[in-house]
mmCIF file of C-alpha atoms in Angstrom:
data_model
loop_
_atom_site.group_PDB
_atom_site.id
_atom_site.type_symbol
_atom_site.label_atom_id
_atom_site.label_comp_id
_atom_site.label_asym_id
_atom_site.label_seq_id
_atom_site.Cartn_x
_atom_site.Cartn_y
_atom_site.Cartn_z
ATOM 1 C CA MET A 1 3.244 134.514 103.773
ATOM 2 C CA GLY A 2 1.211 137.541 104.850
ATOM 3 C CA ARG A 3 2.718 140.408 106.803
ATOM 4 C CA ARG A 4 0.819 139.485 109.965
ATOM 5 C CA ASN A 5 1.968 135.860 109.793
ATOM 6 C CA VAL A 6 5.572 136.916 109.262
ATOM 7 C CA ILE A 7 5.412 139.129 112.344
ATOM 8 C CA LYS A 8 3.717 136.364 114.327
ATOM 9 C CA ALA A 9 6.259 133.741 113.256
ATOM 10 C CA ALA A 10 9.215 136.003 113.973
ATOM 11 C CA ALA A 11 7.768 136.947 117.358
ATOM 12 C CA ALA A 12 7.269 133.268 118.223
ATOM 13 C CA THR A 13 10.848 132.492 117.230
ATOM 14 C CA ALA A 14 12.094 135.426 119.278
ATOM 15 C CA ALA A 15 10.135 134.195 122.283
ATOM 16 C CA THR A 16 11.550 130.677 122.048
ATOM 17 C CA ALA A 17 15.128 131.610 121.228
ATOM 18 C CA GLY A 18 15.517 134.492 123.660
ATOM 19 C CA ALA A 19 14.449 137.835 122.312
ATOM 20 C CA ALA A 20 17.829 139.518 122.684
ATOM 21 C CA GLY A 21 19.443 137.684 119.802
ATOM 22 C CA LEU A 22 16.549 137.908 117.397
ATOM 23 C CA ILE A 23 15.190 141.440 117.541
ATOM 24 C CA PRO A 24 17.043 142.374 114.315
ATOM 25 C CA GLY A 25 15.462 139.325 112.654
ATOM 26 C CA LEU A 26 12.024 140.455 113.739
ATOM 27 C CA GLN A 27 12.641 143.907 112.300
ATOM 28 C CA ALA A 28 13.937 142.391 109.081
ATOM 29 C CA ALA A 29 10.944 140.105 108.685
ATOM 30 C CA VAL A 30 8.636 143.106 108.964
ATOM 31 C CA TYR A 31 10.913 145.091 106.664
ATOM 32 C CA ALA A 32 10.854 142.411 103.966
ATOM 33 C CA ALA A 33 7.110 141.786 104.178
ATOM 34 C CA GLY A 34 5.825 145.301 103.597
ATOM 35 C CA SER A 35 6.284 147.525 100.567
ATOM 36 C CA ASP A 36 9.980 146.614 100.602
ATOM 37 C CA LYS A 37 9.303 143.033 99.524
ATOM 38 C CA PRO A 38 12.126 141.857 97.200
ATOM 39 C CA GLU A 39 11.105 142.249 93.546
ATOM 40 C CA LYS A 40 13.078 139.141 92.551
ATOM 41 C CA GLU A 41 13.232 136.318 95.045
ATOM 42 C CA GLU A 42 15.970 134.126 93.575
ATOM 43 C CA VAL A 43 19.397 135.689 93.138
ATOM 44 C CA ARG A 44 22.271 133.950 91.351
ATOM 45 C CA ILE A 45 25.588 134.979 92.892
ATOM 46 C CA GLY A 46 28.798 133.898 91.186
ATOM 47 C CA PHE A 47 31.881 133.053 93.214
ATOM 48 C CA ILE A 48 35.422 131.831 92.637
ATOM 49 C CA PRO A 49 36.802 129.002 94.841
ATOM 50 C CA LEU A 50 38.530 131.146 97.472
ATOM 51 C CA THR A 51 38.161 131.363 101.248
ATOM 52 C CA ASP A 52 36.757 134.879 100.922
ATOM 53 C CA CYS A 53 33.613 133.655 99.126
ATOM 54 C CA ALA A 54 32.548 132.523 102.623
ATOM 55 C CA SER A 55 29.993 135.221 103.499
ATOM 56 C CA VAL A 56 28.024 134.616 100.287
ATOM 57 C CA VAL A 57 28.128 130.832 100.813
ATOM 58 C CA MET A 58 27.228 131.001 104.516
ATOM 59 C CA ALA A 59 24.345 133.432 103.874
ATOM 60 C CA SER A 60 22.858 130.669 101.729
ATOM 61 C CA VAL A 61 23.875 127.634 103.834
ATOM 62 C CA LEU A 62 22.689 129.132 107.150
ATOM 63 C CA GLY A 63 19.428 130.432 105.669
ATOM 64 C CA PHE A 64 20.079 134.129 106.364
ATOM 65 C CA ASP A 65 18.823 134.796 102.821
ATOM 66 C CA LYS A 66 15.366 133.351 103.579
ATOM 67 C CA LYS A 67 15.118 135.572 106.629
ATOM 68 C CA TYR A 68 15.257 138.592 104.326
ATOM 69 C CA GLY A 69 12.877 137.154 101.737
ATOM 70 C CA VAL A 70 15.349 136.048 99.045
ATOM 71 C CA LYS A 71 17.011 132.821 97.956
ATOM 72 C CA ILE A 72 20.737 133.093 97.203
ATOM 73 C CA VAL A 73 21.943 130.558 94.640
ATOM 74 C CA PRO A 74 25.772 130.468 94.844
ATOM 75 C CA THR A 75 27.233 129.492 91.463
ATOM 76 C CA LYS A 76 30.838 128.344 91.182
ATOM 77 C CA GLU A 77 32.784 129.959 88.343
ATOM 78 C CA ALA A 78 36.080 128.964 86.711
ATOM 79 C CA SER A 79 37.756 132.358 86.219
ATOM 80 C CA TRP A 80 37.341 136.063 86.907
ATOM 81 C CA ALA A 81 36.916 136.697 83.173
ATOM 82 C CA GLY A 82 33.991 134.252 83.276
ATOM 83 C CA VAL A 83 32.494 136.104 86.252
ATOM 84 C CA ARG A 84 32.851 139.399 84.391
ATOM 85 C CA ASP A 85 31.153 138.081 81.235
ATOM 86 C CA LYS A 86 28.242 136.508 83.123
ATOM 87 C CA LEU A 87 27.681 139.657 85.203
ATOM 88 C CA VAL A 88 27.705 141.838 82.102
ATOM 89 C CA ASN A 89 25.314 139.606 80.122
ATOM 90 C CA GLY A 90 22.961 138.988 83.057
ATOM 91 C CA GLU A 91 23.592 135.251 83.553
ATOM 92 C CA LEU A 92 24.662 136.185 87.078
ATOM 93 C CA ASP A 93 22.740 138.712 89.166
ATOM 94 C CA MET A 94 25.659 139.481 91.481
ATOM 95 C CA ALA A 95 29.102 138.132 92.296
ATOM 96 C CA HIS A 96 31.798 137.734 94.907
ATOM 97 C CA VAL A 97 34.231 139.696 92.785
ATOM 98 C CA LEU A 98 37.540 141.580 92.658
ATOM 99 C CA TYR A 99 37.236 145.282 93.521
ATOM 100 C CA GLY A 100 39.386 146.310 90.562
ATOM 101 C CA LEU A 101 37.431 144.111 88.148
ATOM 102 C CA VAL A 102 34.227 146.048 88.834
ATOM 103 C CA TYR A 103 36.052 149.364 88.311
ATOM 104 C CA GLY A 104 37.783 148.069 85.178
ATOM 105 C CA VAL A 105 34.483 147.015 83.577
ATOM 106 C CA HIS A 106 32.832 150.337 84.487
ATOM 107 C CA LEU A 107 35.623 152.220 82.680
ATOM 108 C CA GLY A 108 35.901 149.767 79.789
ATOM 109 C CA ILE A 109 39.518 148.783 80.517
ATOM 110 C CA ALA A 110 38.739 145.190 81.506
ATOM 111 C CA GLY A 111 36.723 143.930 78.571
ATOM 112 C CA PRO A 112 33.182 145.107 77.751
ATOM 113 C CA LYS A 113 32.173 148.485 79.209
ATOM 114 C CA LYS A 114 29.131 148.457 81.466
ATOM 115 C CA ASP A 115 27.963 150.621 84.369
ATOM 116 C CA MET A 116 28.700 148.688 87.528
ATOM 117 C CA ALA A 117 27.928 148.793 91.243
ATOM 118 C CA VAL A 118 29.893 147.855 94.362
ATOM 119 C CA LEU A 119 27.277 147.068 97.003
ATOM 120 C CA MET A 120 29.590 146.303 99.926
ATOM 121 C CA SER A 121 33.039 145.039 100.717
ATOM 122 C CA LEU A 122 33.183 141.319 101.594
ATOM 123 C CA ASN A 123 36.562 141.064 103.284
ATOM 124 C CA ASN A 124 39.780 142.780 104.246
ATOM 125 C CA ASN A 125 43.225 141.132 104.173
ATOM 126 C CA GLY A 126 43.982 137.446 103.726
ATOM 127 C CA GLN A 127 45.749 137.203 100.346
ATOM 128 C CA ALA A 128 49.483 136.642 99.895
ATOM 129 C CA ILE A 129 52.486 136.732 97.600
ATOM 130 C CA THR A 130 53.927 133.265 97.024
ATOM 131 C CA LEU A 131 57.405 132.718 95.587
ATOM 132 C CA SER A 132 58.525 129.389 94.189
ATOM 133 C CA LYS A 133 60.576 127.058 96.373
ATOM 134 C CA ALA A 134 63.259 127.166 93.653
ATOM 135 C CA LEU A 135 63.586 130.953 94.074
ATOM 136 C CA ALA A 136 63.517 130.676 97.877
ATOM 137 C CA ASP A 137 66.383 128.156 97.701
ATOM 138 C CA LYS A 138 68.410 130.877 95.948
ATOM 139 C CA GLY A 139 67.652 133.322 98.767
ATOM 140 C CA ALA A 140 64.577 135.124 97.391
ATOM 141 C CA VAL A 141 62.256 135.107 100.404
ATOM 142 C CA ASP A 142 60.850 138.664 100.316
ATOM 143 C CA GLY A 143 60.840 141.726 98.021
ATOM 144 C CA PRO A 144 64.370 143.051 98.639
ATOM 145 C CA SER A 145 66.006 139.591 98.449
ATOM 146 C CA LEU A 146 64.032 138.808 95.274
ATOM 147 C CA ALA A 147 65.384 142.042 93.721
ATOM 148 C CA LYS A 148 68.953 140.904 94.540
ATOM 149 C CA VAL A 149 68.449 137.457 93.003
ATOM 150 C CA MET A 150 66.875 138.996 89.883
ATOM 151 C CA ALA A 151 69.751 141.478 89.528
ATOM 152 C CA LYS A 152 72.345 138.713 89.893
ATOM 153 C CA GLU A 153 70.689 136.064 87.756
ATOM 154 C CA LYS A 154 69.382 137.762 84.614
ATOM 155 C CA ARG A 155 66.494 136.024 82.842
ATOM 156 C CA GLU A 156 62.788 136.601 82.289
ATOM 157 C CA TYR A 157 60.929 136.325 85.607
ATOM 158 C CA THR A 158 57.221 135.553 85.446
ATOM 159 C CA PHE A 159 54.653 136.453 88.088
ATOM 160 C CA ALA A 160 50.934 135.800 88.072
ATOM 161 C CA GLY A 161 47.868 137.728 89.155
ATOM 162 C CA THR A 162 44.270 136.651 88.709
ATOM 163 C CA PHE A 163 42.815 139.416 86.492
ATOM 164 C CA PRO A 164 44.512 142.423 84.789
ATOM 165 C CA THR A 165 42.693 145.197 86.722
ATOM 166 C CA GLY A 166 42.024 143.066 89.818
ATOM 167 C CA THR A 167 43.292 143.256 93.364
ATOM 168 C CA HIS A 168 45.957 140.545 93.051
ATOM 169 C CA ALA A 169 47.518 142.109 89.959
ATOM 170 C CA MET A 170 47.657 145.453 91.797
ATOM 171 C CA TRP A 171 49.129 143.945 95.003
ATOM 172 C CA MET A 172 51.770 142.146 92.902
ATOM 173 C CA HIS A 173 52.612 145.318 90.957
ATOM 174 C CA TYR A 174 52.776 147.401 94.128
ATOM 175 C CA TRP A 175 54.890 144.840 96.004
ATOM 176 C CA LEU A 176 57.410 144.420 93.193
ATOM 177 C CA ALA A 177 57.708 148.198 92.746
ATOM 178 C CA ALA A 178 58.174 148.696 96.509
ATOM 179 C CA ALA A 179 61.188 146.364 96.223
ATOM 180 C CA GLY A 180 62.573 148.394 93.291
ATOM 181 C CA ILE A 181 61.461 145.953 90.568
ATOM 182 C CA ASN A 182 59.550 147.481 87.656
ATOM 183 C CA PRO A 183 56.640 145.094 87.011
ATOM 184 C CA VAL A 184 56.092 146.519 83.517
ATOM 185 C CA ASN A 185 59.527 146.196 81.938
ATOM 186 C CA GLY A 186 61.473 144.299 84.603
ATOM 187 C CA ALA A 187 59.246 141.233 84.835
ATOM 188 C CA LYS A 188 56.493 139.438 82.979
ATOM 189 C CA LEU A 189 52.997 139.403 84.493
ATOM 190 C CA ILE A 190 50.478 136.794 83.448
ATOM 191 C CA THR A 191 46.866 136.009 84.397
ATOM 192 C CA VAL A 192 45.939 132.647 85.942
ATOM 193 C CA PRO A 193 42.624 131.676 87.630
ATOM 194 C CA PRO A 194 43.046 131.190 91.417
ATOM 195 C CA PRO A 195 42.450 127.414 91.637
ATOM 196 C CA GLN A 196 45.068 126.854 88.896
ATOM 197 C CA MET A 197 47.902 128.798 90.572
ATOM 198 C CA VAL A 198 49.454 125.892 92.474
ATOM 199 C CA ALA A 199 49.390 123.504 89.489
ATOM 200 C CA ASN A 200 50.997 126.157 87.267
ATOM 201 C CA MET A 201 53.766 126.828 89.772
ATOM 202 C CA ARG A 202 54.363 123.080 90.143
ATOM 203 C CA VAL A 203 55.200 122.791 86.434
ATOM 204 C CA GLY A 204 57.371 125.929 86.478
ATOM 205 C CA ASN A 205 55.073 128.343 84.625
ATOM 206 C CA MET A 206 55.767 131.159 87.084
ATOM 207 C CA ASP A 207 58.260 132.317 89.700
ATOM 208 C CA GLY A 208 55.656 133.855 91.955
ATOM 209 C CA PHE A 209 51.979 134.656 92.244
ATOM 210 C CA CYS A 210 49.517 136.723 94.208
ATOM 211 C CA VAL A 211 46.210 135.067 95.026
ATOM 212 C CA GLY A 212 43.636 134.654 97.766
ATOM 213 C CA GLU A 213 43.639 131.820 100.262
ATOM 214 C CA PRO A 214 43.710 128.885 100.477
ATOM 215 C CA TRP A 215 46.036 128.706 97.464
ATOM 216 C CA ASN A 216 49.086 130.316 99.135
ATOM 217 C CA HIS A 217 48.886 127.934 102.085
ATOM 218 C CA ARG A 218 48.225 125.069 99.663
ATOM 219 C CA ALA A 219 51.530 125.874 97.878
ATOM 220 C CA ILE A 220 53.341 125.505 101.214
ATOM 221 C CA MET A 221 51.528 122.261 102.060
ATOM 222 C CA ASP A 222 52.483 120.887 98.638
ATOM 223 C CA GLY A 223 56.127 121.936 99.124
ATOM 224 C CA ILE A 224 56.315 124.088 95.993
ATOM 225 C CA GLY A 225 56.101 127.658 97.327
ATOM 226 C CA ILE A 226 56.764 129.971 100.255
ATOM 227 C CA THR A 227 54.874 133.027 101.531
ATOM 228 C CA ALA A 228 57.047 136.087 100.917
ATOM 229 C CA ASN A 229 54.493 138.573 102.259
ATOM 230 C CA THR A 230 50.832 138.663 103.100
ATOM 231 C CA THR A 231 48.765 141.397 101.474
ATOM 232 C CA GLN A 232 48.056 142.830 104.921
ATOM 233 C CA ASP A 233 51.837 143.476 105.047
ATOM 234 C CA ILE A 234 51.337 145.587 101.925
ATOM 235 C CA TRP A 235 48.275 147.418 103.283
ATOM 236 C CA LYS A 236 46.769 146.648 106.663
ATOM 237 C CA ASP A 237 42.987 146.080 106.399
ATOM 238 C CA HIS A 238 43.050 146.581 102.647
ATOM 239 C CA PRO A 239 39.894 146.248 100.531
ATOM 240 C CA GLU A 240 39.649 142.919 98.728
ATOM 241 C CA LYS A 241 36.544 141.198 97.304
ATOM 242 C CA VAL A 242 33.241 143.022 96.988
ATOM 243 C CA LEU A 243 29.643 142.101 96.391
ATOM 244 C CA GLY A 244 29.290 143.445 92.864
ATOM 245 C CA THR A 245 26.490 143.780 90.344
ATOM 246 C CA THR A 246 25.539 145.941 87.396
ATOM 247 C CA SER A 247 24.171 149.414 88.018
ATOM 248 C CA GLU A 248 21.115 148.281 86.041
ATOM 249 C CA PHE A 249 20.365 145.391 88.436
ATOM 250 C CA ALA A 250 20.707 147.571 91.555
ATOM 251 C CA LYS A 251 18.335 150.171 90.056
ATOM 252 C CA LYS A 252 15.783 147.657 88.784
ATOM 253 C CA TYR A 253 15.674 145.532 91.953
ATOM 254 C CA PRO A 254 16.521 147.834 94.905
ATOM 255 C CA HIS A 255 14.648 145.778 97.538
ATOM 256 C CA THR A 256 16.175 142.530 96.321
ATOM 257 C CA THR A 257 19.619 144.121 96.331
ATOM 258 C CA ARG A 258 19.198 145.419 99.874
ATOM 259 C CA ALA A 259 17.816 142.066 101.100
ATOM 260 C CA VAL A 260 20.872 140.229 99.710
ATOM 261 C CA MET A 261 23.198 142.803 101.291
ATOM 262 C CA MET A 262 21.512 142.258 104.666
ATOM 263 C CA ALA A 263 21.804 138.475 104.393
ATOM 264 C CA VAL A 264 25.495 138.727 103.468
ATOM 265 C CA LEU A 265 26.108 141.290 106.230
ATOM 266 C CA GLU A 266 24.540 138.920 108.723
ATOM 267 C CA ALA A 267 26.725 136.056 107.470
ATOM 268 C CA SER A 268 29.805 138.312 107.732
ATOM 269 C CA ARG A 269 28.930 139.150 111.331
ATOM 270 C CA TRP A 270 28.316 135.462 112.076
ATOM 271 C CA ILE A 271 31.718 134.366 110.695
ATOM 272 C CA ASP A 272 33.671 136.918 112.727
ATOM 273 C CA ALA A 273 31.654 136.282 115.911
ATOM 274 C CA SER A 274 33.662 133.278 117.184
ATOM 275 C CA LEU A 275 36.454 130.813 116.482
ATOM 276 C CA GLN A 276 33.847 128.071 116.451
ATOM 277 C CA ASN A 277 31.946 129.840 113.658
ATOM 278 C CA LYS A 278 35.175 130.280 111.688
ATOM 279 C CA MET A 279 35.903 126.562 111.978
ATOM 280 C CA LYS A 280 32.383 125.696 110.823
ATOM 281 C CA MET A 281 32.804 128.115 107.932
ATOM 282 C CA ALA A 282 36.136 126.493 106.972
ATOM 283 C CA GLU A 283 34.528 123.040 106.979
ATOM 284 C CA THR A 284 31.648 124.300 104.841
ATOM 285 C CA VAL A 285 33.607 126.177 102.173
ATOM 286 C CA ALA A 286 36.256 123.425 101.893
ATOM 287 C CA ASP A 287 33.525 121.227 100.388
ATOM 288 C CA LYS A 288 33.717 120.131 96.755
ATOM 289 C CA ALA A 289 30.783 122.411 95.864
ATOM 290 C CA TYR A 290 32.771 125.478 96.944
ATOM 291 C CA VAL A 291 36.585 125.661 97.289
ATOM 292 C CA ASN A 292 37.227 121.920 96.929
ATOM 293 C CA THR A 293 40.273 121.496 99.175
ATOM 294 C CA GLY A 294 41.143 120.010 102.573
ATOM 295 C CA VAL A 295 39.858 121.901 105.625
ATOM 296 C CA ASP A 296 43.470 122.058 106.840
ATOM 297 C CA ALA A 297 44.319 124.305 103.867
ATOM 298 C CA ILE A 298 41.753 126.852 105.067
ATOM 299 C CA ASN A 299 41.363 126.745 108.834
ATOM 300 C CA GLN A 300 44.832 127.887 109.974
ATOM 301 C CA ARG A 301 45.094 131.200 108.160
ATOM 302 C CA ILE A 302 41.440 131.997 108.811
ATOM 303 C CA LEU A 303 42.391 132.032 112.518
ATOM 304 C CA GLY A 304 45.518 134.100 111.839
ATOM 305 C CA ARG A 305 47.936 131.178 112.278
ATOM 306 C CA TYR A 306 50.563 131.650 109.611
ATOM 307 C CA GLN A 307 53.698 129.842 108.490
ATOM 308 C CA ASN A 308 55.910 130.900 105.600
ATOM 309 C CA GLY A 309 57.074 127.465 104.435
ATOM 310 C CA LEU A 310 60.610 128.112 105.676
ATOM 311 C CA GLY A 311 60.089 127.284 109.343
ATOM 312 C CA LYS A 312 58.773 130.676 110.500
ATOM 313 C CA THR A 313 55.352 130.732 112.196
ATOM 314 C CA TRP A 314 53.402 133.683 113.577
ATOM 315 C CA ASP A 315 49.980 134.788 114.773
ATOM 316 C CA ASP A 316 48.713 137.590 112.582
ATOM 317 C CA PRO A 317 46.087 139.878 114.168
ATOM 318 C CA ASN A 318 45.393 141.294 110.685
ATOM 319 C CA HIS A 319 44.181 138.028 109.181
ATOM 320 C CA MET A 320 41.176 137.826 106.865
ATOM 321 C CA LYS A 321 38.239 139.727 108.342
ATOM 322 C CA PHE A 322 34.658 139.571 107.125
ATOM 323 C CA PHE A 323 32.938 142.038 109.476
ATOM 324 C CA ASN A 324 35.105 143.674 112.164
ATOM 325 C CA ASP A 325 32.114 145.541 113.604
ATOM 326 C CA GLY A 326 31.068 146.713 110.133
ATOM 327 C CA ALA A 327 34.416 148.343 109.305
ATOM 328 C CA VAL A 328 35.074 145.701 106.642
ATOM 329 C CA ASN A 329 31.814 146.047 104.749
ATOM 330 C CA PHE A 330 31.469 149.793 104.229
ATOM 331 C CA PRO A 331 32.244 150.624 100.554
ATOM 332 C CA TYR A 332 34.729 153.455 101.164
ATOM 333 C CA LEU A 333 35.055 155.761 98.171
ATOM 334 C CA SER A 334 38.810 155.981 98.802
ATOM 335 C CA ASP A 335 39.140 152.191 98.420
ATOM 336 C CA GLY A 336 37.663 152.259 94.936
ATOM 337 C CA MET A 337 39.698 155.325 94.003
ATOM 338 C CA TRP A 338 42.929 153.629 95.063
ATOM 339 C CA PHE A 339 42.483 150.949 92.398
ATOM 340 C CA LEU A 340 41.957 153.675 89.804
ATOM 341 C CA THR A 341 45.225 155.369 90.860
ATOM 342 C CA GLN A 342 47.043 152.082 90.281
ATOM 343 C CA HIS A 343 45.307 151.511 86.948
ATOM 344 C CA LYS A 344 46.622 154.955 85.931
ATOM 345 C CA ARG A 345 50.070 154.271 87.427
ATOM 346 C CA TRP A 346 50.497 151.092 85.385
ATOM 347 C CA GLY A 347 49.147 152.488 82.118
ATOM 348 C CA LEU A 348 45.791 150.698 82.104
ATOM 349 C CA LEU A 349 44.163 154.141 82.164
ATOM 350 C CA LYS A 350 45.761 156.620 79.758
ATOM 351 C CA GLU A 351 44.310 159.751 81.398
ATOM 352 C CA HIS A 352 43.344 160.653 84.946
ATOM 353 C CA PRO A 353 39.639 159.924 85.412
ATOM 354 C CA ASP A 354 37.456 162.015 87.715
ATOM 355 C CA TYR A 355 38.374 159.695 90.576
ATOM 356 C CA LEU A 356 35.765 160.824 93.086
ATOM 357 C CA ALA A 357 32.932 160.994 90.555
ATOM 358 C CA VAL A 358 33.639 157.451 89.332
ATOM 359 C CA ALA A 359 33.769 156.095 92.892
ATOM 360 C CA ARG A 360 30.482 157.825 93.709
ATOM 361 C CA GLN A 361 28.839 156.277 90.639
ATOM 362 C CA ILE A 362 30.004 152.752 91.520
ATOM 363 C CA ASN A 363 30.016 152.484 95.334
ATOM 364 C CA GLN A 364 26.427 152.298 96.556
ATOM 365 C CA ILE A 365 26.952 154.077 99.864
ATOM 366 C CA ASP A 366 23.322 155.124 100.401
ATOM 367 C CA LEU A 367 22.009 151.623 99.775
ATOM 368 C CA TYR A 368 24.664 150.202 102.084
ATOM 369 C CA LYS A 369 23.756 152.668 104.842
ATOM 370 C CA GLU A 370 20.085 151.638 104.582
ATOM 371 C CA ALA A 371 20.970 147.955 104.975
ATOM 372 C CA ALA A 372 23.494 148.551 107.769
ATOM 373 C CA THR A 373 21.194 150.911 109.696
ATOM 374 C CA ALA A 374 18.321 148.415 109.541
ATOM 375 C CA MET A 375 20.681 145.844 111.085
ATOM 376 C CA LYS A 376 22.186 148.221 113.651
ATOM 377 C CA VAL A 377 25.625 147.809 112.071
ATOM 378 C CA SER A 378 27.892 150.794 112.697
ATOM 379 C CA VAL A 379 28.690 152.961 109.682
ATOM 380 C CA PRO A 380 31.883 155.091 109.443
ATOM 381 C CA LYS A 381 31.352 158.853 109.497
ATOM 382 C CA GLU A 382 33.535 159.532 106.457
ATOM 383 C CA PRO A 383 33.597 157.829 103.043
ATOM 384 C CA LEU A 384 37.403 158.264 102.825
ATOM 385 C CA ARG A 385 39.983 156.533 105.019
ATOM 386 C CA THR A 386 43.728 156.944 105.509
ATOM 387 C CA SER A 387 46.272 154.128 105.247
ATOM 388 C CA LYS A 388 50.054 153.785 105.069
ATOM 389 C CA LEU A 389 51.277 151.136 102.632
ATOM 390 C CA ILE A 390 54.385 148.921 102.651
ATOM 391 C CA ASP A 391 56.584 151.599 100.992
ATOM 392 C CA GLY A 392 55.656 154.185 103.641
ATOM 393 C CA VAL A 393 53.454 156.166 101.220
ATOM 394 C CA VAL A 394 50.182 157.408 102.733
ATOM 395 C CA TRP A 395 46.904 157.107 100.809
ATOM 396 C CA ASP A 396 43.998 159.247 102.007
ATOM 397 C CA GLY A 397 41.969 159.726 98.815
ATOM 398 C CA LYS A 398 42.317 163.514 98.929
ATOM 399 C CA ASP A 399 44.455 164.144 95.822
ATOM 400 C CA PRO A 400 44.330 160.970 93.725
ATOM 401 C CA SER A 401 45.932 162.455 90.580
ATOM 402 C CA LYS A 402 48.931 163.716 92.518
ATOM 403 C CA TYR A 403 49.198 160.362 94.338
ATOM 404 C CA ALA A 404 49.053 158.356 91.090
ATOM 405 C CA ASP A 405 51.781 160.518 89.521
ATOM 406 C CA SER A 406 54.028 160.564 92.604
ATOM 407 C CA PHE A 407 55.530 157.079 92.262
ATOM 408 C CA LYS A 408 59.085 156.760 90.907
ATOM 409 C CA ILE A 409 58.345 153.359 89.403
ATOM 410 C CA LYS A 410 55.389 153.463 87.018
ATOM 411 C CA ALA A 411 54.476 152.597 83.430
#
């Protein structure tokens, strides 16, 4: 389709649909048709069956990808280790992936070492810590009460994350430590793929797990687990999944990379725009091709309607967010650095890395700013942000070595 035709078609669409809503689309059509035409038009993006794969899926389902001159092919993967391997060997171009997995691969502490890139953040919040119903019946319903039960009833307690350097493993470690439980020598931590968490808890393979939705809510629906804490209780508006790729792919196909980022950004904005959109998203991702669960396992928590499985219900304003006026999607350097501090804290990294330098290598801030600016999405002024976590400790990214060494409970 020639440049002139693209402009003409976009202008016609804008005229029929009311120009106000489609000016960014018109700009994008022009943007994609000139010298910035995507070098590679079909992009395979891996995802794991979790609610937070939604922006990648919706970018494809709603055709936002075509608008920017690319075709997103979402490919469902069985485990995070599988996602890692396929990203590294080029079977996947990009992935909906754990923040800490990308950093782990870049530093060679999560399997093969390869230079990696975080293009943008896909979501904040929306994961949880689930404890087994058997533990809850003994009074373990949150961190402090779990510590009491573990102190009273001595045995090996097993908790699961989804990947050794990933977000869920780090939330689980942090949460246990905040309750005074040493996750290294006071408990056993295992790795289980997200869709297998509920089945493993059902047969008694673990006492608790940390995973993304809908698997925490599913455990409640199935009567085998309770929600002890959400991850937004641990860190409000925490970084979670990212759109990740190899550094090589981002360098070789910059226009393709930016086009995909714009399509996913647009899908993120669309999801957060209304309750109606969230419900449509829940219906879409619940499908067998994606998460493969009932819509009712997804749609409550996506709207912030929580229950803990013990009769308590609440509306959580800090539920899973995909856009939040662009605040979600900016790849803050401090977010990436935080995972490195925890990798050091728990002995996955033996020495302090150059935290800031590593984050600058991985997080593609300039590329993100180009995509966001073209879409009139607001960009934060600073690449570092300040947060207070569940134990009252403040993280601001300013002295990562000191922060990593400051914890009483560590490896």
